[in-house]
Coordinates of C-alpha atoms and ligand atoms in Angstrom, one line a residue:
M2 CA 68.7 72.4 158.2
T3 CA 66.1 74.2 156.1
F4 CA 67.8 77.5 157.2
L5 CA 71.2 76.1 156.0
R6 CA 69.9 74.9 152.7
N7 CA 68.2 78.3 152.1
L8 CA 71.5 80.1 152.9
C9 CA 73.4 77.9 150.5
Q10 CA 70.8 78.5 147.7
R11 CA 71.0 82.3 148.4
T12 CA 74.8 82.3 148.3
L13 CA 74.9 80.2 145.1
A14 CA 72.3 82.6 143.5
T15 CA 74.3 85.6 144.4
N16 CA 77.6 84.0 143.1
L17 CA 75.9 83.1 139.8
R18 CA 74.6 86.7 139.5
A19 CA 78.1 88.1 140.2
Y20 CA 79.5 85.7 137.6
S21 CA 77.1 86.5 134.9
V22 CA 77.5 90.3 135.4
K23 CA 81.3 89.8 135.1
A24 CA 80.8 87.9 131.9
I25 CA 78.7 90.6 130.4
I26 CA 80.9 93.6 131.3
K27 CA 83.9 92.7 129.3
K28 CA 87.0 94.9 129.9
P29 CA 87.2 97.4 127.0
P30 CA 90.2 97.0 124.7
K31 CA 93.2 99.5 125.2
I32 CA 93.7 101.0 121.7
L33 CA 96.7 102.8 120.2
I34 CA 96.3 104.9 117.1
T35 CA 99.4 105.6 115.0
G36 CA 99.5 108.5 112.5
G37 CA 96.9 110.1 114.7
L38 CA 97.1 113.5 113.2
G39 CA 96.4 112.4 109.6
Q40 CA 93.2 112.1 107.8
L41 CA 91.3 109.8 110.1
G42 CA 93.0 109.8 113.6
V43 CA 91.3 112.5 115.5
E44 CA 87.8 111.6 114.4
C45 CA 88.5 107.9 114.9
A46 CA 89.8 108.5 118.4
K47 CA 86.6 110.6 119.3
Y48 CA 84.4 107.8 118.0
L49 CA 86.2 105.0 119.7
R50 CA 86.5 107.0 123.0
R51 CA 82.7 107.2 123.0
K52 CA 82.5 103.6 122.7
Y53 CA 85.4 102.2 125.0
G54 CA 86.0 105.2 127.3
Q55 CA 88.2 108.3 127.0
E56 CA 91.3 106.8 128.7
N57 CA 91.2 103.6 126.6
V58 CA 92.1 105.2 123.3
I59 CA 95.6 106.7 122.9
L60 CA 96.3 108.9 119.9
S61 CA 99.9 109.1 118.8
D62 CA 102.0 110.9 116.1
I63 CA 105.3 112.7 115.8
I64 CA 103.6 116.1 115.3
Q65 CA 102.8 118.7 117.9
P66 CA 99.1 118.4 118.8
S67 CA 96.6 121.3 119.0
A68 CA 95.1 122.1 122.5
E69 CA 91.7 120.7 121.2
V70 CA 93.4 117.3 120.4
V71 CA 95.1 117.2 123.9
N72 CA 91.9 118.1 125.7
D73 CA 89.9 115.3 124.0
G74 CA 92.0 112.4 125.6
P75 CA 95.4 110.8 125.8
Y76 CA 98.0 111.9 123.2
I77 CA 101.5 110.7 123.0
F78 CA 104.7 110.8 120.9
A79 CA 105.2 107.7 118.8
D80 CA 107.5 107.2 115.9
I81 CA 106.6 104.2 113.8
L82 CA 110.2 103.8 112.7
D83 CA 111.4 103.4 116.3
F84 CA 110.7 99.8 117.2
K85 CA 111.9 99.9 120.8
G86 CA 109.9 103.1 121.4
L87 CA 106.8 101.3 120.1
Q88 CA 107.5 98.3 122.4
K89 CA 107.8 100.6 125.4
I90 CA 104.4 102.2 124.6
V91 CA 102.7 98.9 124.2
V92 CA 104.1 97.6 127.5
D93 CA 103.6 100.8 129.5
H94 CA 100.0 101.4 128.4
R95 CA 99.1 97.6 128.2
V96 CA 97.9 98.0 124.5
D97 CA 95.5 95.4 123.1
W98 CA 94.5 96.8 119.7
L99 CA 96.6 98.7 117.2
I100 CA 95.2 101.0 114.6
H101 CA 97.9 101.9 112.2
F102 CA 97.1 105.0 110.2
S103 CA 100.6 106.3 109.5
A104 CA 101.1 106.6 105.8
L105 CA 101.8 109.0 102.9
L106 CA 98.8 109.2 100.6
S107 CA 98.9 108.7 96.8
A108 CA 99.7 112.2 95.5
I109 CA 102.2 113.2 98.2
G110 CA 103.9 109.7 98.0
E111 CA 104.8 110.3 94.4
Q112 CA 106.5 113.6 95.5
N113 CA 108.8 111.8 97.9
V114 CA 109.1 108.1 97.1
P115 CA 112.1 107.4 99.6
L116 CA 110.0 108.9 102.4
A117 CA 106.9 106.9 101.4
V118 CA 109.0 103.7 101.4
R119 CA 110.2 104.4 104.9
V120 CA 106.9 105.4 106.4
N121 CA 104.5 103.0 104.5
I122 CA 106.8 99.9 104.1
E123 CA 109.4 100.1 106.9
G124 CA 106.7 101.4 109.3
M125 CA 104.4 98.5 108.4
H126 CA 107.3 96.1 109.1
N127 CA 107.6 97.5 112.6
V128 CA 104.0 97.5 113.6
I129 CA 103.3 93.9 112.2
E130 CA 106.2 92.6 114.1
L131 CA 105.1 94.5 117.2
A132 CA 101.5 93.2 116.9
K133 CA 102.9 89.6 116.6
Q134 CA 105.2 89.9 119.7
Y135 CA 102.5 91.3 121.9
K136 CA 99.6 89.4 120.4
L137 CA 97.7 92.6 119.4
R138 CA 94.7 92.9 117.1
I139 CA 96.0 95.1 114.3
F140 CA 93.9 97.2 111.9
V141 CA 95.7 98.7 108.7
P142 CA 93.7 100.6 106.2
S143 CA 94.2 99.8 102.6
T144 CA 92.6 101.6 99.6
I145 CA 91.2 101.7 96.2
G146 CA 94.8 102.7 95.3
A147 CA 95.9 99.1 95.9
F148 CA 94.5 98.4 92.3
G149 CA 95.9 99.5 89.0
P150 CA 95.2 99.8 85.2
D151 CA 95.0 96.0 84.8
S152 CA 92.3 95.6 87.3
P153 CA 88.6 95.6 86.4
R154 CA 87.4 99.1 87.3
N155 CA 83.6 98.9 87.2
P156 CA 83.0 97.1 89.5
T157 CA 86.4 96.1 91.2
P158 CA 85.8 92.8 93.2
N159 CA 87.5 91.9 96.5
I160 CA 89.8 89.5 94.8
T161 CA 91.2 90.4 91.4
V162 CA 94.5 91.6 89.7
Q163 CA 96.4 94.2 91.7
R164 CA 99.3 96.0 89.9
P165 CA 99.2 99.6 91.2
R166 CA 101.4 102.2 89.7
T167 CA 101.9 104.5 92.7
I168 CA 104.2 103.9 95.6
Y169 CA 101.2 104.3 97.9
G170 CA 99.5 101.5 96.1
V171 CA 102.4 99.3 96.1
S172 CA 103.0 99.8 99.8
K173 CA 99.4 99.0 100.5
V174 CA 99.4 95.7 98.5
H175 CA 102.6 94.9 100.5
A176 CA 100.7 95.6 103.8
E177 CA 97.7 93.4 102.7
L178 CA 100.0 90.5 101.7
L179 CA 102.2 90.8 104.8
G180 CA 99.2 90.9 107.1
E181 CA 97.6 87.9 105.5
Y182 CA 100.8 86.0 105.7
Y183 CA 101.3 86.8 109.4
Y184 CA 97.7 85.7 110.0
H185 CA 98.3 82.3 108.2
K186 CA 101.8 81.8 109.6
F187 CA 101.5 83.1 113.1
G188 CA 97.8 83.4 113.8
L189 CA 98.1 87.2 114.0
D190 CA 94.6 88.9 114.3
F191 CA 95.3 91.2 111.2
R192 CA 92.3 93.1 109.8
C193 CA 92.3 95.4 106.8
L194 CA 89.7 97.4 105.0
R195 CA 90.2 98.9 101.5
F196 CA 88.7 102.4 101.8
P197 CA 87.6 104.5 99.0
G198 CA 88.2 108.3 99.1
V199 CA 87.3 109.3 102.7
I200 CA 85.6 112.7 102.9
S201 CA 85.6 114.8 106.1
S202 CA 85.7 118.4 107.0
D203 CA 89.4 118.3 107.9
P204 CA 91.6 119.9 105.2
P205 CA 92.9 117.7 102.3
G206 CA 95.8 115.4 103.2
G207 CA 97.6 114.8 99.9
G208 CA 95.3 112.0 98.3
T209 CA 94.0 111.9 94.8
T210 CA 90.4 111.7 95.9
D211 CA 90.9 114.8 98.1
Y212 CA 89.3 117.1 95.5
A213 CA 86.0 116.1 97.0
I214 CA 87.2 117.8 100.3
A215 CA 88.9 120.7 98.8
I216 CA 85.9 121.6 96.7
F217 CA 83.8 122.4 99.8
H218 CA 86.6 124.5 101.5
D219 CA 87.2 126.5 98.3
I220 CA 83.6 127.1 97.3
L221 CA 82.7 128.1 100.8
R222 CA 85.6 130.5 101.3
K223 CA 86.2 131.8 97.7
G224 CA 83.1 130.9 95.6
H225 CA 85.1 129.0 93.1
Y226 CA 87.1 125.8 92.7
Q227 CA 89.7 124.7 90.2
C228 CA 89.6 120.9 89.9
Y229 CA 92.7 118.8 89.1
L230 CA 90.6 115.9 87.8
K231 CA 88.4 115.9 84.6
P232 CA 84.7 116.5 85.2
D233 CA 83.8 112.8 84.3
T234 CA 86.4 111.1 86.6
R235 CA 84.3 108.6 88.5
L236 CA 85.8 107.3 91.8
P237 CA 84.4 105.5 94.9
M238 CA 83.9 107.6 98.0
M239 CA 82.6 107.5 101.6
H240 CA 81.9 110.1 104.4
V241 CA 84.2 109.8 107.4
K242 CA 81.1 108.7 109.5
D243 CA 80.8 105.6 107.3
A244 CA 84.4 104.9 107.4
L245 CA 84.5 104.9 111.2
Q246 CA 81.4 102.8 111.4
A247 CA 83.0 100.3 109.0
L248 CA 86.3 100.2 111.0
S249 CA 84.5 99.9 114.3
N250 CA 82.1 97.1 113.2
F251 CA 84.9 95.2 111.4
L252 CA 87.2 95.5 114.4
E253 CA 84.5 94.0 116.6
A254 CA 83.4 91.2 114.3
P255 CA 84.1 87.8 115.6
N256 CA 86.9 85.9 113.8
E257 CA 84.5 83.1 112.8
L258 CA 82.6 85.5 110.6
L259 CA 85.5 86.6 108.6
N260 CA 86.2 84.7 105.4
R261 CA 89.0 87.2 104.5
R262 CA 91.5 89.5 106.4
V263 CA 91.1 92.2 103.7
Y264 CA 87.7 93.6 102.5
N265 CA 86.6 96.3 100.1
V266 CA 84.1 98.8 101.6
T267 CA 82.3 101.8 100.0
S268 CA 79.3 104.0 100.2
M269 CA 79.0 105.6 96.7
S270 CA 80.7 106.5 93.4
F271 CA 80.6 110.0 91.8
T272 CA 82.3 112.3 89.4
P273 CA 83.4 116.0 90.1
E274 CA 80.6 117.2 87.8
E275 CA 78.0 115.1 89.7
L276 CA 79.3 116.4 93.0
A277 CA 79.3 120.0 91.8
E278 CA 75.6 119.7 90.7
K279 CA 74.6 118.7 94.2
I280 CA 76.7 121.5 95.8
I281 CA 74.9 124.1 93.5
K282 CA 71.7 123.6 95.5
Y283 CA 73.4 125.0 98.6
V284 CA 75.7 127.5 96.9
P285 CA 74.0 128.6 93.7
E286 CA 76.6 131.2 92.8
F287 CA 79.8 129.1 92.6
N288 CA 82.1 128.5 89.7
I289 CA 84.2 125.4 88.9
T290 CA 87.0 125.1 86.4
Y291 CA 88.9 122.0 85.4
Q292 CA 92.7 121.8 85.0
P293 CA 93.8 118.1 85.2
D294 CA 97.3 117.4 86.4
S295 CA 99.4 114.3 87.2
R296 CA 96.7 113.2 89.6
Q297 CA 94.5 112.5 86.7
D298 CA 96.7 109.5 85.6
I299 CA 96.4 108.1 89.2
A300 CA 92.7 108.5 89.2
D301 CA 92.4 106.9 85.7
S302 CA 94.1 103.7 87.0
W303 CA 91.8 103.2 90.1
P304 CA 88.4 101.6 90.5
Q305 CA 85.3 103.6 89.4
V306 CA 83.0 101.5 91.3
F307 CA 84.0 99.3 94.2
D308 CA 82.3 95.9 94.9
D309 CA 81.9 95.5 98.7
S310 CA 79.4 92.7 98.6
E311 CA 81.7 90.3 100.5
A312 CA 81.9 92.8 103.5
R313 CA 78.0 93.1 103.4
R314 CA 77.7 89.3 103.3
D315 CA 80.3 88.3 106.0
W316 CA 80.0 91.0 108.7
N317 CA 76.9 92.9 107.7
W318 CA 78.5 96.1 106.4
Q319 CA 76.0 98.6 105.4
P320 CA 76.8 102.3 104.5
S321 CA 74.4 105.0 105.7
V322 CA 75.6 108.2 104.0
D323 CA 74.7 108.7 100.3
L324 CA 75.7 111.5 98.0
D325 CA 72.8 113.8 99.1
N326 CA 73.6 113.3 102.9
L327 CA 77.3 113.7 102.2
V328 CA 76.8 117.1 100.6
E329 CA 74.4 118.2 103.3
L330 CA 76.9 117.1 106.1
M331 CA 79.9 118.6 104.5
I332 CA 78.3 122.0 103.8
K333 CA 77.4 122.2 107.5
E334 CA 80.7 120.7 108.9
V335 CA 83.0 122.9 106.6
K336 CA 81.0 126.0 107.5
E337 CA 81.5 125.2 111.2
K338 CA 85.2 124.6 110.7
I339 CA 85.7 127.8 108.7
A340 CA 83.8 129.8 111.4
A341 CA 85.9 128.3 114.1
N342 CA 89.2 129.1 112.4
D343 CA 88.1 132.6 111.5
C344 CA 87.3 133.3 115.3
Ligands
LIG3 N1 92.3 108.9 99.6 C1 93.4 108.2 99.1 C2 94.2 108.8 98.2 O1 93.6 109.5 97.3 C3 92.9 106.9 98.5 O2 92.9 105.9 99.4 O3 95.4 108.8 98.2

């Protein structure tokens, strides 16, 4: 009798242990990233693969990938304008989360408005419907470009007037509203962060804030930079490390913490002149000239300082890279990139 009771207790304890281990080790999400060869995709895939496993993060685009990209993990063809093709990918790979990066940025969008409408707006229609059908969690980045000259610029709060004057901005306001609508109407787990200019060592990708990337490449290669914005143009910015940290924390935040589906995030604000002053410490002999072009009008309609207090309050957003760290990181990373390309 005692033997039987002990056996039962042992079996129960083992079962309970097995159960609690199962409860702790949650299956990692299977993540599909669209627009994977744009400004954020490759770094984002690396970051999330470290977190969720190499095979669980699928990078996709319509562009031929480099050997380096293919060696890093799964890469597939996905055209966001082909709804059936997207359905097949979600089914074949059993996708749980969709990170939708495909978009034409502000300056490049102005050069080809019909293409920006197709990629940024029609593409968004496809992925949001896809996410609804397959009950995916969907992340779509928005931007400081979703504001316009009628918005308060210093600081720009989470909720305020949004009347952007670029097709990029218009498409992002459309994405924000559509996502919120699908959340309220269908319970879709839509999540969106409004990023400031994101700075990484990858070459510039057609954005207005990209002077803050181009300046490092030109100064380290040629010793001078011609800036297309005026020296005192203040814009909100963040290093890609902070952007990925924000994205990842926000994607994991429990729904109960979120008072909104769309949040402002930022790390700092600076002008070309202030950035150049910091770079001089590393490259004393460089020269910068200013020749503003049409991108100046875009920058003049955007926030100067971004208020991200709601993200800090609701899901504990905290940037870690300030202007000094950013310059130090970029000098190192761009030098490495240049050395690798020259090999
Ligand atoms: N980096 C973007 C742009 O300048 C802003 O989100 O277009």
